[in-house]
PDB file of C-alpha atoms and ligand atoms in Angstrom:
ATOM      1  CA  UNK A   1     -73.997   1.974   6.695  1.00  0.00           C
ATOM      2  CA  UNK A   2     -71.710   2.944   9.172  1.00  0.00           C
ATOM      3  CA  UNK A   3     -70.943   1.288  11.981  1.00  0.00           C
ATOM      4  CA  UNK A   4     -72.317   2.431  15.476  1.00  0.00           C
ATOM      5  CA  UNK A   5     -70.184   4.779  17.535  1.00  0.00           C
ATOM      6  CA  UNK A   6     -68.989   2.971  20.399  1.00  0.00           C
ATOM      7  CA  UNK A   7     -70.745   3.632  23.327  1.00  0.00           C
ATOM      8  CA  UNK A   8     -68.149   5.954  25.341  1.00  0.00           C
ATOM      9  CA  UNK A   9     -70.079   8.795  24.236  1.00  0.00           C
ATOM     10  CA  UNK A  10     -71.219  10.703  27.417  1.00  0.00           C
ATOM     11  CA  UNK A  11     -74.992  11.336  26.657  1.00  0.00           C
ATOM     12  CA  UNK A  12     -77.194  10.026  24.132  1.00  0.00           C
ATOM     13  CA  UNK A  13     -77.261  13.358  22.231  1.00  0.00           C
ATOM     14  CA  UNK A  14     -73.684  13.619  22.064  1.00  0.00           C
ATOM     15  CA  UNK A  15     -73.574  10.192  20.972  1.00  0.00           C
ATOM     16  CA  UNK A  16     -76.293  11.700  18.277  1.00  0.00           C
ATOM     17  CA  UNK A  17     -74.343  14.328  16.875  1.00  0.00           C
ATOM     18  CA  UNK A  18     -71.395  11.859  16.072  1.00  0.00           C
ATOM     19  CA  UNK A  19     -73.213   9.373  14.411  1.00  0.00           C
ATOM     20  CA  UNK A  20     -75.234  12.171  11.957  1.00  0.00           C
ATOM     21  CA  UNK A  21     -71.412  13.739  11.264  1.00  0.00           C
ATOM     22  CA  UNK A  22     -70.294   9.821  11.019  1.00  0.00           C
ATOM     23  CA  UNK A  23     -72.727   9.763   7.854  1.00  0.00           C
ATOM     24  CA  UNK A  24     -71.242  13.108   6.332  1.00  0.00           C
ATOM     25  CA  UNK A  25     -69.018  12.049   3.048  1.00  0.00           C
ATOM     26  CA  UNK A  26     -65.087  12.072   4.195  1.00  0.00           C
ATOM     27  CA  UNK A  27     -66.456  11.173   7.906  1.00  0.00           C
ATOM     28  CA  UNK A  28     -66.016   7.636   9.870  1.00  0.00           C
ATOM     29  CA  UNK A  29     -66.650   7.449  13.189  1.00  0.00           C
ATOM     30  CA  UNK A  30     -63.197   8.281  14.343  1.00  0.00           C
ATOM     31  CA  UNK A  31     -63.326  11.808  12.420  1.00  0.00           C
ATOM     32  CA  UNK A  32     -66.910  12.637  13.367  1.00  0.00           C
ATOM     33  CA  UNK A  33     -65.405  12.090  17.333  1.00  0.00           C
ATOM     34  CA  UNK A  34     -63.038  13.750  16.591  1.00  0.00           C
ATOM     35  CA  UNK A  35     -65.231  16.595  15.595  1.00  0.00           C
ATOM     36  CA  UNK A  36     -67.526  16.446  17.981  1.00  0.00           C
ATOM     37  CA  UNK A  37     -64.910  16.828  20.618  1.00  0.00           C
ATOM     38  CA  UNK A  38     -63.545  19.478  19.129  1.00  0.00           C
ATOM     39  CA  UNK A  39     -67.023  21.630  19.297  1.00  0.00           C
ATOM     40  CA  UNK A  40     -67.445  20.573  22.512  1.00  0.00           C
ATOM     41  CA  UNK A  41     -64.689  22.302  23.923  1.00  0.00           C
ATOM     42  CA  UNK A  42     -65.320  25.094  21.588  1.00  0.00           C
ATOM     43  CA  UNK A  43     -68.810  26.174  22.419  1.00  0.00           C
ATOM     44  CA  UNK A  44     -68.571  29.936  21.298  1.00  0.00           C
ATOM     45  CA  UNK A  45     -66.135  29.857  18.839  1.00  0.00           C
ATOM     46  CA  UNK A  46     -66.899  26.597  17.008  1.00  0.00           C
ATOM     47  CA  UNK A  47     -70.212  24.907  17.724  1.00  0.00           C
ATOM     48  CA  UNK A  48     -72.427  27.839  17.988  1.00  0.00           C
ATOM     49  CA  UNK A  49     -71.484  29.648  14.677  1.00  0.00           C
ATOM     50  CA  UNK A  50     -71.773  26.095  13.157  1.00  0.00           C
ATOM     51  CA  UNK A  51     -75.073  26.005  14.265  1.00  0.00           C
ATOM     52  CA  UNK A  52     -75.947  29.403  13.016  1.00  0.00           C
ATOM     53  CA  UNK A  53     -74.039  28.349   9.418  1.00  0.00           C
ATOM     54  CA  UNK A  54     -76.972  25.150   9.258  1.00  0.00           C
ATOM     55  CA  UNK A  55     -79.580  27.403  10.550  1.00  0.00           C
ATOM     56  CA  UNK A  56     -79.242  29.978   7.976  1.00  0.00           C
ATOM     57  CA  UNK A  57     -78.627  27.957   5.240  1.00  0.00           C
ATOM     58  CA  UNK A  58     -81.599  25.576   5.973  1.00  0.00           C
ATOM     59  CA  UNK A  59     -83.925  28.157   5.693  1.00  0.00           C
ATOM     60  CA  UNK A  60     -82.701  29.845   2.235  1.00  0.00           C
ATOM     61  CA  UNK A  61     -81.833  26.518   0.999  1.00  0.00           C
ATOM     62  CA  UNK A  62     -82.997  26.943  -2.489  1.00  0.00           C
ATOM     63  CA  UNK A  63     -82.277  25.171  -6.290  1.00  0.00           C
ATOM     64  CA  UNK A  64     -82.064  27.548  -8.764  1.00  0.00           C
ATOM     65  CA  UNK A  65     -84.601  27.028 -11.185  1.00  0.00           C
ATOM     66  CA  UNK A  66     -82.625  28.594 -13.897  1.00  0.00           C
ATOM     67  CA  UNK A  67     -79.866  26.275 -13.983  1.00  0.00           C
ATOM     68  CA  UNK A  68     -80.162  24.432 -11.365  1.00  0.00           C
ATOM     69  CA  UNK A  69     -77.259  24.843  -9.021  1.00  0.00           C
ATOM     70  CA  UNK A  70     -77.559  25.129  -5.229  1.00  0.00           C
ATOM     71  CA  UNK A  71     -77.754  27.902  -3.142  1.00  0.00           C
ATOM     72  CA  UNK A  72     -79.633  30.203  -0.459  1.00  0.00           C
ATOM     73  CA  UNK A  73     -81.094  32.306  -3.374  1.00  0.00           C
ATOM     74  CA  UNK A  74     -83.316  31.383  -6.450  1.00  0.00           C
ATOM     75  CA  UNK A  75     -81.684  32.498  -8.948  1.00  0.00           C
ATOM     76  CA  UNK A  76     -78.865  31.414  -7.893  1.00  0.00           C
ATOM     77  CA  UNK A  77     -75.989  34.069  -7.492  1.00  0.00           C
ATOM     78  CA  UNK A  78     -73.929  32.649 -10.612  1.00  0.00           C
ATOM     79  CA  UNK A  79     -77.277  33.475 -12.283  1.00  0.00           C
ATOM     80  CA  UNK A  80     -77.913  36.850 -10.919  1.00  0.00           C
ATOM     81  CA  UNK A  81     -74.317  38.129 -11.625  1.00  0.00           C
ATOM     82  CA  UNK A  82     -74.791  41.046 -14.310  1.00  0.00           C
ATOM     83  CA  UNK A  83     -70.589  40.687 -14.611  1.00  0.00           C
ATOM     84  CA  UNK A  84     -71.055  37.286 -15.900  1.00  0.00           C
ATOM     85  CA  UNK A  85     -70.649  36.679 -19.855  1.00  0.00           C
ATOM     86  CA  UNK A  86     -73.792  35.321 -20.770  1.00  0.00           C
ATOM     87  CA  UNK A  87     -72.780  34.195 -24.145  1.00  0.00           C
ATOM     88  CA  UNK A  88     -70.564  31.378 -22.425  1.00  0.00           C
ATOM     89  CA  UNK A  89     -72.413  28.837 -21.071  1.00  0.00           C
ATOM     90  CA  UNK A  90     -70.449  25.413 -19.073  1.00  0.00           C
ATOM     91  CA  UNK A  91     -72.598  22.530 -18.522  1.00  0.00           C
ATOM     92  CA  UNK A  92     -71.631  20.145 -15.604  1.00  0.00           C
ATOM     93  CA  UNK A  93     -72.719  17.215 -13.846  1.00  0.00           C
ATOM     94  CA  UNK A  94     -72.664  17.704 -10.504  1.00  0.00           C
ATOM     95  CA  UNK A  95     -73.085  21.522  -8.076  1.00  0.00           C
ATOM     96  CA  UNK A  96     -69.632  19.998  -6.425  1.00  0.00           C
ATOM     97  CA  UNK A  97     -68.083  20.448 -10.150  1.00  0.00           C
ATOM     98  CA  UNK A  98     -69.593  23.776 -10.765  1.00  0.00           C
ATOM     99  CA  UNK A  99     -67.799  24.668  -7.260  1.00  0.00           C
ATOM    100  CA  UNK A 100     -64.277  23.177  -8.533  1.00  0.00           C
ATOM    101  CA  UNK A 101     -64.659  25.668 -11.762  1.00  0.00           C
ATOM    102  CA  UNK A 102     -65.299  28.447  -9.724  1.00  0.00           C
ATOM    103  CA  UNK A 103     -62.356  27.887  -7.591  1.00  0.00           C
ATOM    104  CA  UNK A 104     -60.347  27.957 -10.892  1.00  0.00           C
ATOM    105  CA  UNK A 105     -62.096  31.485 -11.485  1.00  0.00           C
ATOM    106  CA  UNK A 106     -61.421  31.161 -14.942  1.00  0.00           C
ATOM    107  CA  UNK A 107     -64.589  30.570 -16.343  1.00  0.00           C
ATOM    108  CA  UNK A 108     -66.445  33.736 -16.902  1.00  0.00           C
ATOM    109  CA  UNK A 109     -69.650  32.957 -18.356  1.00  0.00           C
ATOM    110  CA  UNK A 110     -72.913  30.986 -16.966  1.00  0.00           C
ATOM    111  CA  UNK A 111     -73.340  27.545 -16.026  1.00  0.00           C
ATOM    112  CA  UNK A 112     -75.901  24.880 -15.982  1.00  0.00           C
ATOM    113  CA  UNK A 113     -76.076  21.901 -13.213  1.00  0.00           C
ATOM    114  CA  UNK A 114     -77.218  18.580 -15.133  1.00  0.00           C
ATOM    115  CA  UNK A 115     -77.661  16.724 -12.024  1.00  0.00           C
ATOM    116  CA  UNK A 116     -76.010  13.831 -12.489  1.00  0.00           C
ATOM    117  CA  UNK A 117     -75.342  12.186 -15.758  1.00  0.00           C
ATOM    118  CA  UNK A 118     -76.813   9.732 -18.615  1.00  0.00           C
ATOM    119  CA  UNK A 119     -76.747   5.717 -17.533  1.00  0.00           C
ATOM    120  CA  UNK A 120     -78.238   3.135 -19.753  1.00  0.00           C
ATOM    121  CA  UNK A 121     -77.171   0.616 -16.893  1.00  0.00           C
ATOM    122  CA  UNK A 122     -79.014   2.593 -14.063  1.00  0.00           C
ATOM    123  CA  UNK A 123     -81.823   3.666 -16.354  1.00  0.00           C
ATOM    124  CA  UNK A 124     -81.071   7.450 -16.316  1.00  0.00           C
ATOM    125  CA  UNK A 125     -82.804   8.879 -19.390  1.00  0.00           C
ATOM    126  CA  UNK A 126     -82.247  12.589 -20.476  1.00  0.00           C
ATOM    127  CA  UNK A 127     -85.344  13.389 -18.500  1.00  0.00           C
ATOM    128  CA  UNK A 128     -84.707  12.733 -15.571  1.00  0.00           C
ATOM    129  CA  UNK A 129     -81.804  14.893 -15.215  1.00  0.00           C
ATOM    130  CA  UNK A 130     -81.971  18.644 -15.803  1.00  0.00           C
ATOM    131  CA  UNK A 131     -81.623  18.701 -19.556  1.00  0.00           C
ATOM    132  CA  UNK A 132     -84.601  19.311 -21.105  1.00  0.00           C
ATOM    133  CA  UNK A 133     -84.805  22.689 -18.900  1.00  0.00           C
ATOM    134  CA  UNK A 134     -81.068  23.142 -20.903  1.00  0.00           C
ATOM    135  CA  UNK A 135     -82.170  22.854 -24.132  1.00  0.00           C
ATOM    136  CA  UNK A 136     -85.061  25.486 -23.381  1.00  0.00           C
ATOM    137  CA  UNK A 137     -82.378  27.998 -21.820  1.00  0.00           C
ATOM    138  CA  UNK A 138     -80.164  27.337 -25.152  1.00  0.00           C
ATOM    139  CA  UNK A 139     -83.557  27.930 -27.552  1.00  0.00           C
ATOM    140  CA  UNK A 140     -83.914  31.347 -25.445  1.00  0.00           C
ATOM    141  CA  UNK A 141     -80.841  32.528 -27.576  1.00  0.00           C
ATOM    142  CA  UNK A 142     -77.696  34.279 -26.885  1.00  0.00           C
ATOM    143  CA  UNK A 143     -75.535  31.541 -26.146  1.00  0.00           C
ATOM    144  CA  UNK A 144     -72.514  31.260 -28.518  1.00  0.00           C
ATOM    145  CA  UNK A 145     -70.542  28.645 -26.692  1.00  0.00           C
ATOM    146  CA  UNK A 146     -71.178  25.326 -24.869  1.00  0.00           C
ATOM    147  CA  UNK A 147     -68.274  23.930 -22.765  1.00  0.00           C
ATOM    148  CA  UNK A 148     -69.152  20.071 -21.994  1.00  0.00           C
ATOM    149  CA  UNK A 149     -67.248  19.906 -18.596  1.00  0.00           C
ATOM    150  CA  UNK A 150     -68.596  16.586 -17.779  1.00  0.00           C
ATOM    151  CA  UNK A 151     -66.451  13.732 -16.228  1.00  0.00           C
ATOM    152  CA  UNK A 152     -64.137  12.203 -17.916  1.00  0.00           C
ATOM    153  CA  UNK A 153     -65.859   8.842 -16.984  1.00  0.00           C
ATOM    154  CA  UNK A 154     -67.611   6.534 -19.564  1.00  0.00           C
ATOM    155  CA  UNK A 155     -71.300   8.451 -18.403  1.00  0.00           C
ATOM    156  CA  UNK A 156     -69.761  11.934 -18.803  1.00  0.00           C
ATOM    157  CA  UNK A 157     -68.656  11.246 -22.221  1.00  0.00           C
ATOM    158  CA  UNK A 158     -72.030   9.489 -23.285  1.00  0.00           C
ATOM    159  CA  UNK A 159     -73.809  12.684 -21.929  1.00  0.00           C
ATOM    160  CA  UNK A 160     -71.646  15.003 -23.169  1.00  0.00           C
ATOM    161  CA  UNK A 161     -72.108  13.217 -26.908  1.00  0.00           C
ATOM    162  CA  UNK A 162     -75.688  13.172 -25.887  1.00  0.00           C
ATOM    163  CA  UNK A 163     -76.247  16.717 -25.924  1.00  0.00           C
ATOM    164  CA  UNK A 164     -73.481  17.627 -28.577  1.00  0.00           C
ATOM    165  CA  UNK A 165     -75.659  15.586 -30.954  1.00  0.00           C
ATOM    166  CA  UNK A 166     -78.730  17.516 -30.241  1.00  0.00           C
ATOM    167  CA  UNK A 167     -77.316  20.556 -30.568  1.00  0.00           C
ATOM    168  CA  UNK A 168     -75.151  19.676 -34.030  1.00  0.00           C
ATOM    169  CA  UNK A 169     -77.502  22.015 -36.483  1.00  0.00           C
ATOM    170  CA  UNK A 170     -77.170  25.179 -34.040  1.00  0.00           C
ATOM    171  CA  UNK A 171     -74.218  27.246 -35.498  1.00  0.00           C
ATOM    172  CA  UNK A 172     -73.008  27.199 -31.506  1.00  0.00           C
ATOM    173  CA  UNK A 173     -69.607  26.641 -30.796  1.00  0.00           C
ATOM    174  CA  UNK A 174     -69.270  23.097 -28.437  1.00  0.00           C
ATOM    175  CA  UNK A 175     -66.043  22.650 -26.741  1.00  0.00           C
ATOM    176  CA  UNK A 176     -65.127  20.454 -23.914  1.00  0.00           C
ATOM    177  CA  UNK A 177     -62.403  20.626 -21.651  1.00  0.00           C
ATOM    178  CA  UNK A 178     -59.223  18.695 -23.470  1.00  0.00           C
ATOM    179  CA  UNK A 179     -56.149  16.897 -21.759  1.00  0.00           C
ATOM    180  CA  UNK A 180     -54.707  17.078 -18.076  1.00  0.00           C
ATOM    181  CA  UNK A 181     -57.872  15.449 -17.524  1.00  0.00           C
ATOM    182  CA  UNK A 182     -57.053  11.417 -16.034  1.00  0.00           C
ATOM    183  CA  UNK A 183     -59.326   9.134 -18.051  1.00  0.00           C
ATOM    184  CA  UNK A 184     -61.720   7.944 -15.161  1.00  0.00           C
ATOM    185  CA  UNK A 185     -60.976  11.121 -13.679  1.00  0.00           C
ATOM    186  CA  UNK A 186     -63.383  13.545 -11.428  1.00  0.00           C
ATOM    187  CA  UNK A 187     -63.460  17.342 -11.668  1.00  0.00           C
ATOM    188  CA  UNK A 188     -64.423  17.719  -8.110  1.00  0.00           C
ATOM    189  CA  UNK A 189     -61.063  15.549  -7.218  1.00  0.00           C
ATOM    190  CA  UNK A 190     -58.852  17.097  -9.048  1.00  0.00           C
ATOM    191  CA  UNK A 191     -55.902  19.678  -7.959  1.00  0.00           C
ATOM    192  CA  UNK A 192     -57.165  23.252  -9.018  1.00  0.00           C
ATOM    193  CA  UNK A 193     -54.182  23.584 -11.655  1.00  0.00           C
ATOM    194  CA  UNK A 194     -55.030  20.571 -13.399  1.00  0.00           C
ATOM    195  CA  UNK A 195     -58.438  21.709 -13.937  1.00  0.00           C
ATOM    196  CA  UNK A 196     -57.028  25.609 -14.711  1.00  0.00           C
ATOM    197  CA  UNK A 197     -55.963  23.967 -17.820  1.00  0.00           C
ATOM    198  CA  UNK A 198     -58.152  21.494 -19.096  1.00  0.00           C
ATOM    199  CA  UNK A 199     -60.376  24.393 -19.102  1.00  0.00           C
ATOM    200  CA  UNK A 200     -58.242  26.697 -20.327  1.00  0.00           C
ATOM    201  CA  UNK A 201     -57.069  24.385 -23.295  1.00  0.00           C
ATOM    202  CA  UNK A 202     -61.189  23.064 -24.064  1.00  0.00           C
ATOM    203  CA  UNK A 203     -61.097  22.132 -27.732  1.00  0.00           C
ATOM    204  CA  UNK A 204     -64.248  21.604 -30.325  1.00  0.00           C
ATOM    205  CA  UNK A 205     -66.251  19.160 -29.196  1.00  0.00           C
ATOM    206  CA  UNK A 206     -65.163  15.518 -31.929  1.00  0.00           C
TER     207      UNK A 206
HETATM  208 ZN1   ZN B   1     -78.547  29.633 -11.265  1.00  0.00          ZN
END
């Protein structure tokens, strides 16, 4: 919990607005002032096509039931790209990974959002993430390659075995993203190069 914005705030619903950017991820209290203030003084420019932004997407706001990324349409418009190679296929954790691929724009085939990833400590079985739904899109056929772009945490790698195992008698091809990765290290985190070539440089999957 963050701690209450002090009470200079000028009206309750200012005072509002700070604490609900306070909670944002990145945000303490000093940023979200600092934010505040800033859309404030920019009414026209700044708060109202903010506004609009949340408006919009609230009411598209959709999970694509395909493979299960985030986004204002269902299917999502990864999905519904005809230019995309459907053979290739990169499996993440998390929609803020699938976003740090894109911005490499190197990856030209599909992907599919897990949702988090496998945790014998927190009791995460394969169900309750979005993998059975992957192993159905992978038995629909066409799919020659697999890249395991999980985390390069202790979870990742368990999930990534996880579904390398289960897929060991299809005759597709499972990479996963090799070195330049940091051991510990979080896709979403990391400098766009870095990730430019762990996924250009993805080996078989040992
Ligand atoms: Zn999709």
């Amino acid at each position: 919990m963050q701690p209450p914005i002090s009470s200079i705030m000028a009206s309750h619903e200012i005072e509002l607005l700070a604490q609900s950017l306070a909670r944002l991820p990145g945000l303490g209290p000093r940023s979200a002032r600092r934010a505040v203030l800033h859309l404030l003084k920019r009414r026209e420019t700044a708060l109202i096509p903010l506004l609009r932004a949340l408006e919009s997407v609230t009411e598209n706001l959709a999970t694509c039931d395909s493979c299960g990324n985030v986004d204002t349409t269902n299917p999502c418009g990864i999905c519904d790209d005809p230019r995309r190679d459907v053979r290739m296929l990169c499996v993440v954790e998390d929609v803020s990974d699938l976003w740090a691929l894109e911005r490499s724009r190197l990856f030209p085939g599909k992907f599919h959002v897990l949702g988090g990833r496998l945790s014998a400590l927190e009791g995460i079985r394969p169900e309750d993430l979005n993998i059975p739904r992957l192993f159905s899109r992978i038995a629909d056929g066409g799919i020659d390659e697999i890249v395991l772009a999980m985390n390069a945490t202790l979870e990742g790698q368990t999930t990534a075995h996880y579904i390398a195992e289960r897929l060991e008698s299809t005759p597709i091809r499972i990479t996963q993203l090799a070195h330049g990765l940091p051991v510990g290290g979080e896709l979403d985190y990391l400098d766009d190069g870095t990730l430019a070539q762990a996924l250009r440089a993805r080996r078989p999957m040992s």
